[in-house]
Every structure is written in C-alpha cells, then in structure tokens.
Short mmCIF file of C-alpha atoms and ligand atoms in Angstrom, two decimals:
data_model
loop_
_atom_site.label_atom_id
_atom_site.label_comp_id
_atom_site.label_asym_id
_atom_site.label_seq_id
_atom_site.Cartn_x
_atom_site.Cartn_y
_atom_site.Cartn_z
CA UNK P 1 101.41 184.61 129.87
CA UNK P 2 103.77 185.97 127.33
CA UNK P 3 102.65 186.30 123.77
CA UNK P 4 104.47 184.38 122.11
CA UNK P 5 103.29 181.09 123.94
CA UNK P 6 99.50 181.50 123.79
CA UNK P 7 97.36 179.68 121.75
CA UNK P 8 93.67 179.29 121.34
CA UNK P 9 91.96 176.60 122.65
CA UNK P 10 90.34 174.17 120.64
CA UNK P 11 87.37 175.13 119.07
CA UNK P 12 84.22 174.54 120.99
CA UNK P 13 80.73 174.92 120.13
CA UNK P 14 78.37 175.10 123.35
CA UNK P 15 75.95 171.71 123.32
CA UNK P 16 73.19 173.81 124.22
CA UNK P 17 73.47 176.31 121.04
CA UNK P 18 73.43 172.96 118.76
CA UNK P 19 70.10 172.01 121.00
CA UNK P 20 68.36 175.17 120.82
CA UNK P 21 66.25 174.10 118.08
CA UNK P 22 65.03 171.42 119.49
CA UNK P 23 61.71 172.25 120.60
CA UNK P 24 61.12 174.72 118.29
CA UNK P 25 57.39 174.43 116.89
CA UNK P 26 55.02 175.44 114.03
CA UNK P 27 51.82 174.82 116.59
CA UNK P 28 52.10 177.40 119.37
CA UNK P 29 50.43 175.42 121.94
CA UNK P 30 53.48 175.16 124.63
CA UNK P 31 51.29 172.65 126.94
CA UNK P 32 53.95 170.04 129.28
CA UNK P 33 53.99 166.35 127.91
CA UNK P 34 54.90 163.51 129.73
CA UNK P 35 58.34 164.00 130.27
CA UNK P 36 58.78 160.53 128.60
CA UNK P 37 57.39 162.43 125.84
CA UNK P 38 59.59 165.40 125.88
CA UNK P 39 62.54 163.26 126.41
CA UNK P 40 62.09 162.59 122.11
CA UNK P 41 62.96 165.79 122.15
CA UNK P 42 66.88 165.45 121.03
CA UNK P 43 68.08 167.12 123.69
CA UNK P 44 70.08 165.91 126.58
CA UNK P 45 68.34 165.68 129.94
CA UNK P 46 69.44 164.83 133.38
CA UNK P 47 68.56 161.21 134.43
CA UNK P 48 65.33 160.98 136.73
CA UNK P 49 64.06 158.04 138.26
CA UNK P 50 61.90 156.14 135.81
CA UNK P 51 58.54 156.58 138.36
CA UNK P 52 58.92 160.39 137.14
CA UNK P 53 58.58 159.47 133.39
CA UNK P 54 55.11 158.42 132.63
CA UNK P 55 53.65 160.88 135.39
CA UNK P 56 50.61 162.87 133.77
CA UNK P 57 50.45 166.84 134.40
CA UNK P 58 47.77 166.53 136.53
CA UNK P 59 49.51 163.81 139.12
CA UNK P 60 52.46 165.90 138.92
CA UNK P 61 50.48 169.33 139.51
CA UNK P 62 48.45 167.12 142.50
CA UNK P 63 51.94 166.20 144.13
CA UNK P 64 53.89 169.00 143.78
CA UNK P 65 51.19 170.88 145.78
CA UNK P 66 51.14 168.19 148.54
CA UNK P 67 54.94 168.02 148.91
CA UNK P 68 54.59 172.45 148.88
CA UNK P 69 52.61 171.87 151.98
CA UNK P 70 54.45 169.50 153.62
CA UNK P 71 57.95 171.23 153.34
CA UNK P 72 55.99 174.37 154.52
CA UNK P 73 58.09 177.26 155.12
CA UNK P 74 61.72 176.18 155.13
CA UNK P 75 60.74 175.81 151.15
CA UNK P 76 61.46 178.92 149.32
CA UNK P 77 60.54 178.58 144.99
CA UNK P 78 61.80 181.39 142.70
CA UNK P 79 60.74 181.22 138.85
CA UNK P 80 62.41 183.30 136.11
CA UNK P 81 59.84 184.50 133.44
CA UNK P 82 61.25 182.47 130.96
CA UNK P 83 59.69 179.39 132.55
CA UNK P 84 56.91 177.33 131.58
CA UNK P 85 53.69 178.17 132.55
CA UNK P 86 53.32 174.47 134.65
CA UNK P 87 56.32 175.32 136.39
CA UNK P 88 55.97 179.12 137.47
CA UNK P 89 52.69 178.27 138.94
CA UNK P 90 54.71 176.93 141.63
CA UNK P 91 57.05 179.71 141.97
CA UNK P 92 56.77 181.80 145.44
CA UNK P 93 58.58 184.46 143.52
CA UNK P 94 59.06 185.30 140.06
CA UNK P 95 61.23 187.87 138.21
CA UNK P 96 63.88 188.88 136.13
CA UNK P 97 67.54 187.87 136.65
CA UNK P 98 68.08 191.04 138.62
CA UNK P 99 64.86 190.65 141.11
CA UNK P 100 65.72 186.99 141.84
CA UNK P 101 68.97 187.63 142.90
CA UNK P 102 67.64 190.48 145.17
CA UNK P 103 65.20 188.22 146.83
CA UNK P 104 67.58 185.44 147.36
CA UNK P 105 69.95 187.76 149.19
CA UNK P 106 66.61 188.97 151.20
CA UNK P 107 65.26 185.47 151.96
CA UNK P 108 66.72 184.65 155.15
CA UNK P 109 64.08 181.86 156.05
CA UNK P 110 63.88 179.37 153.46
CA UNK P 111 66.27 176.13 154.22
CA UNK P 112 65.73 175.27 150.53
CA UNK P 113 65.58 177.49 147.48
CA UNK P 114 64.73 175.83 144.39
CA UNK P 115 65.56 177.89 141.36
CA UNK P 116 63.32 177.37 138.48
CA UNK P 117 66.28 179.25 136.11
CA UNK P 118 69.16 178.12 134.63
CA UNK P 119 72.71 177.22 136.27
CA UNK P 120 73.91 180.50 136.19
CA UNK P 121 71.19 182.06 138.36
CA UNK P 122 71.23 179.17 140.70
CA UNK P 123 75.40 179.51 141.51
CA UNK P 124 73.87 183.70 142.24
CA UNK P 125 71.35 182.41 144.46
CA UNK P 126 73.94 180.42 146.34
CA UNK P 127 77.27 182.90 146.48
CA UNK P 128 73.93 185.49 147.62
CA UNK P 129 72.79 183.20 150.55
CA UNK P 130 73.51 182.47 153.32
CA UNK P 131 76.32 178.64 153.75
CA UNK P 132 73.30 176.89 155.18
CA UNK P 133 70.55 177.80 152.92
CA UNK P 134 70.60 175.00 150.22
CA UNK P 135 69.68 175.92 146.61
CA UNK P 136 68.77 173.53 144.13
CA UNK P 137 68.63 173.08 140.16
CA UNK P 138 65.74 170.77 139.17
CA UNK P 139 67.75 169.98 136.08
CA UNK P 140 71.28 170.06 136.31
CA UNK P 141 70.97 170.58 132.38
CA UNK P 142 69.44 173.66 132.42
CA UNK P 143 72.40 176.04 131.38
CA UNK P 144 72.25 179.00 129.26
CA UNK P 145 74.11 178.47 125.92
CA UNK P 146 75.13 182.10 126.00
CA UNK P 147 77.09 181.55 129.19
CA UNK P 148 78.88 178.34 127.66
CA UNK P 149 80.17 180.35 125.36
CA UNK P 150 82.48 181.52 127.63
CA UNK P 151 84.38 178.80 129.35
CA UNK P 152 86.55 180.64 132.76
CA UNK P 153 89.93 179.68 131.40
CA UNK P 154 89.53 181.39 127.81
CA UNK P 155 88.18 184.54 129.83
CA UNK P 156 91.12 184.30 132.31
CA UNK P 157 93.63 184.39 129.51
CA UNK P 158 91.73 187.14 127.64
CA UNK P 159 91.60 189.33 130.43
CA UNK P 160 95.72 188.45 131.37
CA UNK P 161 96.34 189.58 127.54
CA UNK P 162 94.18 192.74 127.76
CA UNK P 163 95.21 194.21 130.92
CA UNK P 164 98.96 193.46 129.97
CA UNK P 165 98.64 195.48 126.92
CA UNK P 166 96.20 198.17 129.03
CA UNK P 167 96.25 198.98 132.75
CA UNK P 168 92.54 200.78 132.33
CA UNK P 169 90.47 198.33 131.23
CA UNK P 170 87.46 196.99 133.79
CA UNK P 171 86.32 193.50 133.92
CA UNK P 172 82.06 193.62 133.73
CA UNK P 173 80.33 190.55 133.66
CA UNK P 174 76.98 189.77 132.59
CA UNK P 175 74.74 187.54 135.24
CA UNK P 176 74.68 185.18 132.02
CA UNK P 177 78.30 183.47 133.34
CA UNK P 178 79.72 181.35 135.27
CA UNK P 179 80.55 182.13 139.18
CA UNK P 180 84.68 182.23 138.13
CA UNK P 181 84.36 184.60 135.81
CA UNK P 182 82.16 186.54 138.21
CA UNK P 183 85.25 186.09 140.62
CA UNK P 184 87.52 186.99 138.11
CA UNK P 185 85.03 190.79 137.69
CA UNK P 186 85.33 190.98 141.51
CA UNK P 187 89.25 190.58 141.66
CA UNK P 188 89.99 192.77 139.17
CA UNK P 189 87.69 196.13 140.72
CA UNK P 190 84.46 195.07 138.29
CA UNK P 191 81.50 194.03 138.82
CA UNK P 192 78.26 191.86 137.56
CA UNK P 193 75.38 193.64 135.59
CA UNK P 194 72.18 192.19 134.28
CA UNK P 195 69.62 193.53 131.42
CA UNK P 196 68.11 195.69 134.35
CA UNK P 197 71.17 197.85 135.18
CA UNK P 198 74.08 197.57 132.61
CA UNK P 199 73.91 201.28 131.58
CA UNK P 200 74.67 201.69 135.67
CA UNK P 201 77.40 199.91 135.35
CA UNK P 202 78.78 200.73 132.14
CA UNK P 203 78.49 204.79 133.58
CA UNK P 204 80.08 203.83 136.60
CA UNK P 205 83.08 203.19 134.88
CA UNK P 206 83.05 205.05 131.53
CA UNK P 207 82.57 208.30 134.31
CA UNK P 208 85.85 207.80 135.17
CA UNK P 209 87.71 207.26 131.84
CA UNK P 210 87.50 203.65 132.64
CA UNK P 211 87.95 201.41 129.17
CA UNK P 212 85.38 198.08 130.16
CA UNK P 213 86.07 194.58 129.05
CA UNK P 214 82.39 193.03 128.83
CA UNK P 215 82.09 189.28 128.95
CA UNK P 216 79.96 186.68 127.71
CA UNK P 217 77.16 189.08 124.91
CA UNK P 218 78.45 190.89 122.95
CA UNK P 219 74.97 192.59 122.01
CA UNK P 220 74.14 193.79 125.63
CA UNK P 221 77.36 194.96 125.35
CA UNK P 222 77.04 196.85 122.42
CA UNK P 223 73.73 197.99 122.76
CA UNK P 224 74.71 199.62 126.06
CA UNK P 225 77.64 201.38 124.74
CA UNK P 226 75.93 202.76 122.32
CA UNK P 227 73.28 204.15 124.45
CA UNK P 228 75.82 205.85 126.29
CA UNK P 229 77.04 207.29 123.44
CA UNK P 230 80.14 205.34 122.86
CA UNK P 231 80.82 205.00 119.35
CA UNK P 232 80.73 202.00 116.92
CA UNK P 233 84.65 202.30 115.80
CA UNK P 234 85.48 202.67 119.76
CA UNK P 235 83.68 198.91 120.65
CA UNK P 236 85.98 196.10 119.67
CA UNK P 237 84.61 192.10 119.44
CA UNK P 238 87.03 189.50 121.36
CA UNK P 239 86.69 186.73 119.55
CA UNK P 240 87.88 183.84 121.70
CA UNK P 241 88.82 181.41 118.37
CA UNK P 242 91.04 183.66 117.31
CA UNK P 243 94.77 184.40 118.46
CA UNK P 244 94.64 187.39 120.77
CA UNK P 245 91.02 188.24 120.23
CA UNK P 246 91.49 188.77 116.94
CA UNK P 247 92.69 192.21 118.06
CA UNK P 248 95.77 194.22 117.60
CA UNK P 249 97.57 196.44 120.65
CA UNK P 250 96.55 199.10 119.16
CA UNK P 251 93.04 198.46 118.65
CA UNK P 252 92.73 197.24 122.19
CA UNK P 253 94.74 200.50 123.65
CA UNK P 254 92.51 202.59 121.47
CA UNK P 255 89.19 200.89 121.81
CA UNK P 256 86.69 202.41 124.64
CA UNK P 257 84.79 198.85 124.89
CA UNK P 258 85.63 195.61 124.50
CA UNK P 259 82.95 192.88 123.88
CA UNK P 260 83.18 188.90 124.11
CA UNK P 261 81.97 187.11 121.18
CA UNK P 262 79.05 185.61 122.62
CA UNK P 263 75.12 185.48 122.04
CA UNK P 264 72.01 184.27 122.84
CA UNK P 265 70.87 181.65 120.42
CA UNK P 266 66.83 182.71 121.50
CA UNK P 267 67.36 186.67 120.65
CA UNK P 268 69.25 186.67 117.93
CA UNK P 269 66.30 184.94 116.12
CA UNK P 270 64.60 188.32 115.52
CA UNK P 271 65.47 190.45 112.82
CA UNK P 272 63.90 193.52 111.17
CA UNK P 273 61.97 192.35 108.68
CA UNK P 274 60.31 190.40 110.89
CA UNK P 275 59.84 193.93 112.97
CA UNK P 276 58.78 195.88 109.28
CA UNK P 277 56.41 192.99 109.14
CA UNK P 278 54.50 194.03 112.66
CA UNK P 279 54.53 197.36 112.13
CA UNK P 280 52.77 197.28 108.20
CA UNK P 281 50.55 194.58 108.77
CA UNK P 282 49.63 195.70 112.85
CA UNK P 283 50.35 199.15 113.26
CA UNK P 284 52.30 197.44 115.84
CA UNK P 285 54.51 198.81 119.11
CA UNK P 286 57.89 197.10 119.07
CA UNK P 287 59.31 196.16 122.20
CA UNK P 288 62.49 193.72 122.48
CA UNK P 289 65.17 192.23 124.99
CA UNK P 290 68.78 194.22 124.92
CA UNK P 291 70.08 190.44 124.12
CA UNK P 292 68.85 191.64 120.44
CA UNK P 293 71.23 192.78 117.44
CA UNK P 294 71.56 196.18 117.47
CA UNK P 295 69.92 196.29 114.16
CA UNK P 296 66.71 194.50 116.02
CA UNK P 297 67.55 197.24 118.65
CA UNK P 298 67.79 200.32 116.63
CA UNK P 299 64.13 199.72 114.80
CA UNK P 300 62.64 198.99 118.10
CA UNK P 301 60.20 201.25 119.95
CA UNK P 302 61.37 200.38 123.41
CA UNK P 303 64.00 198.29 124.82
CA UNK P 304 64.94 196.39 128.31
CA UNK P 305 65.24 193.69 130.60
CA UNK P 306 61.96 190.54 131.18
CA UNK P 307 60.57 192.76 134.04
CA UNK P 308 60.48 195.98 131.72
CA UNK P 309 58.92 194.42 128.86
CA UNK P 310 56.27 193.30 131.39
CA UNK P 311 55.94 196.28 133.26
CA UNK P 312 55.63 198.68 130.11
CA UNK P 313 53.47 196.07 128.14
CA UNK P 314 51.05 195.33 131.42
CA UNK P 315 50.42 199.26 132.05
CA UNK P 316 50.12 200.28 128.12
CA UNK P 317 46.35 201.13 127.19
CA UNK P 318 43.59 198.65 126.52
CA UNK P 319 43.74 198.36 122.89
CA UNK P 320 47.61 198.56 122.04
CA UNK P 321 48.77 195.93 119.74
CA UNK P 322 53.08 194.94 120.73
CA UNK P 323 54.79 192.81 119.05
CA UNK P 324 57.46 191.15 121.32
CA UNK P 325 61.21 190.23 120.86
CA UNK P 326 61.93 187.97 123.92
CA UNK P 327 61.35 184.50 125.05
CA UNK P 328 58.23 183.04 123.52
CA UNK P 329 56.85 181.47 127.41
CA UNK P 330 56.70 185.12 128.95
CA UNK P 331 55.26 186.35 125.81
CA UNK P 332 52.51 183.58 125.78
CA UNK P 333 51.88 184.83 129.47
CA UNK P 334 51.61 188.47 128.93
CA UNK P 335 49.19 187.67 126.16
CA UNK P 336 46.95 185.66 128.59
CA UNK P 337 47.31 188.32 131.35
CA UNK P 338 46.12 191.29 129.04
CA UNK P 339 43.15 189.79 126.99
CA UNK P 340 42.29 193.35 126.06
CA UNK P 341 45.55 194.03 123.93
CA UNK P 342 46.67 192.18 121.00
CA UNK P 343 50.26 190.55 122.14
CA UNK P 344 52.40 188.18 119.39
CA UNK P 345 55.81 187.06 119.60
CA UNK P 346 58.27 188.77 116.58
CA UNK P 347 59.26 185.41 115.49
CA UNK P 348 56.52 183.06 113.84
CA UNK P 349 57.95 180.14 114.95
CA UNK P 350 57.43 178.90 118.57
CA UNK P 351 61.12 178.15 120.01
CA UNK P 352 61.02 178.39 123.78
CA UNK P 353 65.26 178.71 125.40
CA UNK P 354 65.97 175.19 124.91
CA UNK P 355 67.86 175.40 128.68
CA UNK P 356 64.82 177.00 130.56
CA UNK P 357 62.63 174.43 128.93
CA UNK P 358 64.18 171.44 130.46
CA UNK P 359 62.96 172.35 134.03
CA UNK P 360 59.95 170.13 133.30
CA UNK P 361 57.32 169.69 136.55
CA UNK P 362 58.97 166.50 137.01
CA UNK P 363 61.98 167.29 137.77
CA UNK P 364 60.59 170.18 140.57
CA UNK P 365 58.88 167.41 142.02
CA UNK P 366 61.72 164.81 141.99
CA UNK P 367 63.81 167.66 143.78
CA UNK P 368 60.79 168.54 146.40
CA UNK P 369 60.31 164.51 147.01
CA UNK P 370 64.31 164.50 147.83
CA UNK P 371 63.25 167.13 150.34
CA UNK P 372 60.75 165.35 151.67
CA UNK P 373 62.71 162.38 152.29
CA UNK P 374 65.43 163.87 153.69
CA UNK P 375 67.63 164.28 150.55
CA UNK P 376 69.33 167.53 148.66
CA UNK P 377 69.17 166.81 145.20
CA UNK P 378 70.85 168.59 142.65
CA UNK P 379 72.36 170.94 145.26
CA UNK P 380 74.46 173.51 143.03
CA UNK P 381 77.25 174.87 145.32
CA UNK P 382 80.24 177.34 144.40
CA UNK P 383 83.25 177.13 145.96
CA UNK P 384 84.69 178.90 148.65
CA UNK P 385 87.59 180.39 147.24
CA UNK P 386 85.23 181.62 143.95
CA UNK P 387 82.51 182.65 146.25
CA UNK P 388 84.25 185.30 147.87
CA UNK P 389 85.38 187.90 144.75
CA UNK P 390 82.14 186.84 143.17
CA UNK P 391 80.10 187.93 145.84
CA UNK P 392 82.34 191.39 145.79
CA UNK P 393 81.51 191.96 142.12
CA UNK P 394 77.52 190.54 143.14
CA UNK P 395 77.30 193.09 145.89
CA UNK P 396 79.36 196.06 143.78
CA UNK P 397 76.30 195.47 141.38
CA UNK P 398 73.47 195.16 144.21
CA UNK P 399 75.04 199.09 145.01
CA UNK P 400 74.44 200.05 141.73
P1 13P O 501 66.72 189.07 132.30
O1 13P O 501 67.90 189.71 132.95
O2 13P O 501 65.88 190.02 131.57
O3 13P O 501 65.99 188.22 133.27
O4 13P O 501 67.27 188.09 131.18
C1 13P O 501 67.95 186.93 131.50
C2 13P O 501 68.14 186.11 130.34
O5 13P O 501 68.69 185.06 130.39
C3 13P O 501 67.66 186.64 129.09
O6 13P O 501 67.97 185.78 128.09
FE1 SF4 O 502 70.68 181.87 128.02
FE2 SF4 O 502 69.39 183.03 125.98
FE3 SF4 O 502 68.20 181.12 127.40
FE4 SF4 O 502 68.63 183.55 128.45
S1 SF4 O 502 67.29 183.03 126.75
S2 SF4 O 502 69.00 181.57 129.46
S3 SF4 O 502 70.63 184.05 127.52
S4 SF4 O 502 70.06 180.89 126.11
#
C-alpha cells in the first residue's frame, strides 16, 4: 500500500476490555451461580437453551459426569488454569497456553476436544490436530480482549508498512491472536511464542541481527526485550490508532523491537504499590505474569508464564508467604493446594478474566449433550488456506 493512501481504521475498542469489570467482586468467594444468575452479569453471553438456565451446580456437576462416561474415550477435555474451579474439575488435562497446545498436537485419540480456554487457544487446538478431530468452544464468547485488540487487517497493513520501510524485521506473534495473524508470522519466516518461551524466540532472531515486530502485548514484548538486554530507546510501540504506528522511518529503521499496542485488561491491574504493600505488611515473595508492566515486572521477585508461577510457588518451602500477580481463579487454587503457605492475590479486588469466566458448567454440558446426541456444537474451525502458514509459525515455535 503506498503511503500516501493509508489511513487508520476507525477507532475500535474491544467489547471484552469494556466487560472486564464485570464480575469483578469485593467478596472473594468465586462459587458458580445459576447461569440465569450470572447472566445479570452485564456481559454478553452466547445463547443456550433455556433448560440450561435454572440448572443448579450440583445437577450440572451430576450430568456432566454421566455424559463424561458415556462419550468415553473419543472425549478429550483440556482446561487452562485460568478456569473456574467447577469447570477444571472436568478437565482431562490442564496447563498453560504452551502445554495445551503440546497435548493437542499429541492427542491423536480423542474425536472431540473441548477447550475450556478462550477462542484463541481453541483455533491452536484445531490448526494442531488432526482435520477429523473436532474441537469445541463451550462459549463462543469466550475471547481474550488482549487478542481483539488486534483485528488481522490492521496487523496486515502494519506489517506491509514496516517491512516496506525495513527488509529485517520478523513477524512474532503471541498465542494471544487470532489464527491470520498467526498465518501472517508463518508467511513472513516468524513464528508464535507464548509466556513459556518468548525469550526462545526473541534469541532466535535477535542472534541473527534480526529486528522483531511483536504483535498483540506490548508488555510481553517489552519485558522480553529487556531481559535480553535490548534497550528501552531501541523498543518502539505501534500504535494501531495512529497513522503509521505513530512511528517515523527512522525510528522504525533504527528501532531493534517493535511492539503492538495491546494489553491485557486482567494484568495490567497490578501495580507497585500494591507490590510495596505485600512486601511491608507480609515480608512477602513477589511473583507475577510477564503480561505485567514492566514497572510491576522490575519490583518483582520472579517472573513467568501460569505453569511457572505454579511450579515455583507449589515447590517453595512450607511457610513462604507469595503474593501473586496473575489471574485471581489459579491463584484461589494454588492457595487451596498449599494450605501450609500463605498465598493472596496482588490486587484486593476479586476480578476473574471476564472471557475465561464465561465458560460456565453449563455451557460444557450443553456442548457434551450435543455430543451425546449426535451434534458438534460450537465447533471452532480455521480455514484451510490460514491453517497452513499458521501451523508453520505453530510448529517453528513447538522447535523452539
Ligand atoms: P499462559 O501462556 O501463561 O497460559 O497465559 C495465557 C494467558 O492468556 C495469560 O493471560
Ligand atoms: Fe486474554 Fe488477559 Fe484473559 Fe489472558 S487473562 S485470556 S490475555 S484477557
């Protein structure tokens, strides 16, 4: 496109980031209601037959288990650990974004995977099976506010800009987008990276005098760069409303790293003084998600993906006191899973990711009844044409 006809697009604020707030709560008790109940909740749901409405947690728990058995082995349930605690019960597997990709690429059984995640991870599941293996979204309004904050076609026209003005940038996508731009990464010799491995895949590239383009946070981005010692004046922030980026040529042929303007609405809710708070009045161990400022970052003891924070909060000594910068649900649960250490959330108010929330017990059983009855609901399917680069830039990472 030449640069005198672009424009931005229209302003657009994700739905999700103005609904984030919406179950945010004083009282930390995160027990399911009804989902007739939750539905008061402001925030928009899919549409589920009205038998599923009234249904109390224990019928629901009661069939879910029955249908389980019945669909048997051709039924394969992954959880993310930002679900709630009546739906990860029911997961066969759960993980970070990185481990349930891996074991949906390993799972050659299962006829059915339902993903107990958002959008994003379910299209990952799918380009990472195999054309017969069906993978399903309880709630087809579970997406991840972070990821609509970059739409494909602004990306697309970013990256056409940037590599016009420089032939060595790198396309790296965080798991946190949609399958085109993940297509886009593959096309273009990048790749995708999650919370697990983006310093891999930052060195890959910065190795080889590489310049990387990172797309949709720009605080993963960030944070990694600066780990690998990139400085502050060399990372540059696209910001999508503005003409260009907001960027000159020269600050885009000079910059090492470029980062989208994008965040996550959950971690960006912890700041320091909420951290200065822990460690006065607790004596406390900090450990937060990489989806954090960099100020959050910078003041924290230890940093890294869900399945780090677990792993180094499980095996720390009886006794330690953390205090926690990620999603409040996997907080709650490491809390109940290590009685003998004293385990708070940074943030004082309860506000679970309005997008993982809405994959209510209801809607896994509507999807397992489908099953059952010989219906695929909710089916989330990428294209054939997208599936192919994606799964380069899926499988590029998978190498890391
Ligand atoms: P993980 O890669 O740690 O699973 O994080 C995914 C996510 O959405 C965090 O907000
Ligand atoms: Fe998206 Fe943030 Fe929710 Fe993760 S926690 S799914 S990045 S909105």
């Amino acid at each position: 496109m030449n640069i005198k006809s672009y424009q931005p697009r229209k302003l657009s604020i994700p739905v999700t980031e103005l609904e984030q707030a919406s179950f945010c709560q004083l009282d930390d008790n995160l027990r399911s209601k009804t989902l007739e109940e939750e539905f008061k909740s402001g925030v928009k749901w899919q549409k589920v037959p009205n038998r599923y409405l009234k249904m109390s947690p224990e019928e629901i728990d009661f069939e879910i288990n029955r249908m389980k058995s019945i669909i048997g082995s051709k039924l394969y349930i992954l959880g993310h650990h930002y679900q709630r605690e009546e739906v990860i019960k029911f997961a066969d597997t759960t993980g970070d974004s990185f481990k349930l990709s891996l074991e949906a690429s390993r799972e050659k059984e299962a006829q059915f995977i339902v993903f107990c995640g958002v959008h994003f991870m379910a299209e990952t599941a799918d380009i990472l099976t195999s054309k017969d293996q069906k993978v399903i979204l309880p709630n087809m309004a579970a997406g991840c506010s972070m990821a609509d904050m970059a739409p494909s076609e602004d990306v697309e026209d970013a990256w056409e800009f940037v590599s016009s003005v420089s032939d060595n940038y790198v396309p790296i996508t965080y798991m946190n987008s949609t399958a085109a731009i993940k297509s886009l990464c593959g096309e273009n010799g990048g790749l995708v990276c999650t919370s697990s491995n983006a310093d891999k895949a930052f060195t890959k590239y910065l190795e080889s005098d590489k310049k990387i383009f990172f797309f949709p946070d720009q605080h993963l981005g960030r944070n990694t760069a600066l780990s690998l010692g990139i400085n502050l004046d060399e990372i540059k922030v696209w910001n999508p409303f503005k003409l260009n980026g907001g960027l000159s040529e020269i600050e885009i042929k000079s910059a090492k790293v470029l980062v989208w303007q994008g965040h996550c609405s959950v971690h960006t809710r912890f700041n320091v003084d909420q951290i200065e708070m822990a460690k006065n009045d607790k004596n406390a161990k900090i450990i937060v998600h990489p989806e954090c400022t960099n100020e959050v970052v910078s003041n924290s003891d230890y940093v890294g993906s869900t399945e780090y924070i677990i792993d180094v909060v499980s095996n720390s000594k009886s006794g330690s006191v953390w205090g926690i910068g990620t999603e409040i649900n996997l907080v709650k649960r490491l809390a109940s899973e290590n009685p003998d250490k004293d385990i708070f959330c940074l943030d004082p108010i309860v506000c679970p990711c309005a997008t993982m929330y809405r994959i209510h017990p209801a809607y896994l059983l509507w999807v397992l009844d489908g099953i059952g009855a010989g219906l695929v609901i909710n089916q989330v399917e990428v294209d054939f044409e997208t599936r192919i680069n994606s799964k380069v830039a899926l499988d590029r990472m998978l190498e890391l």
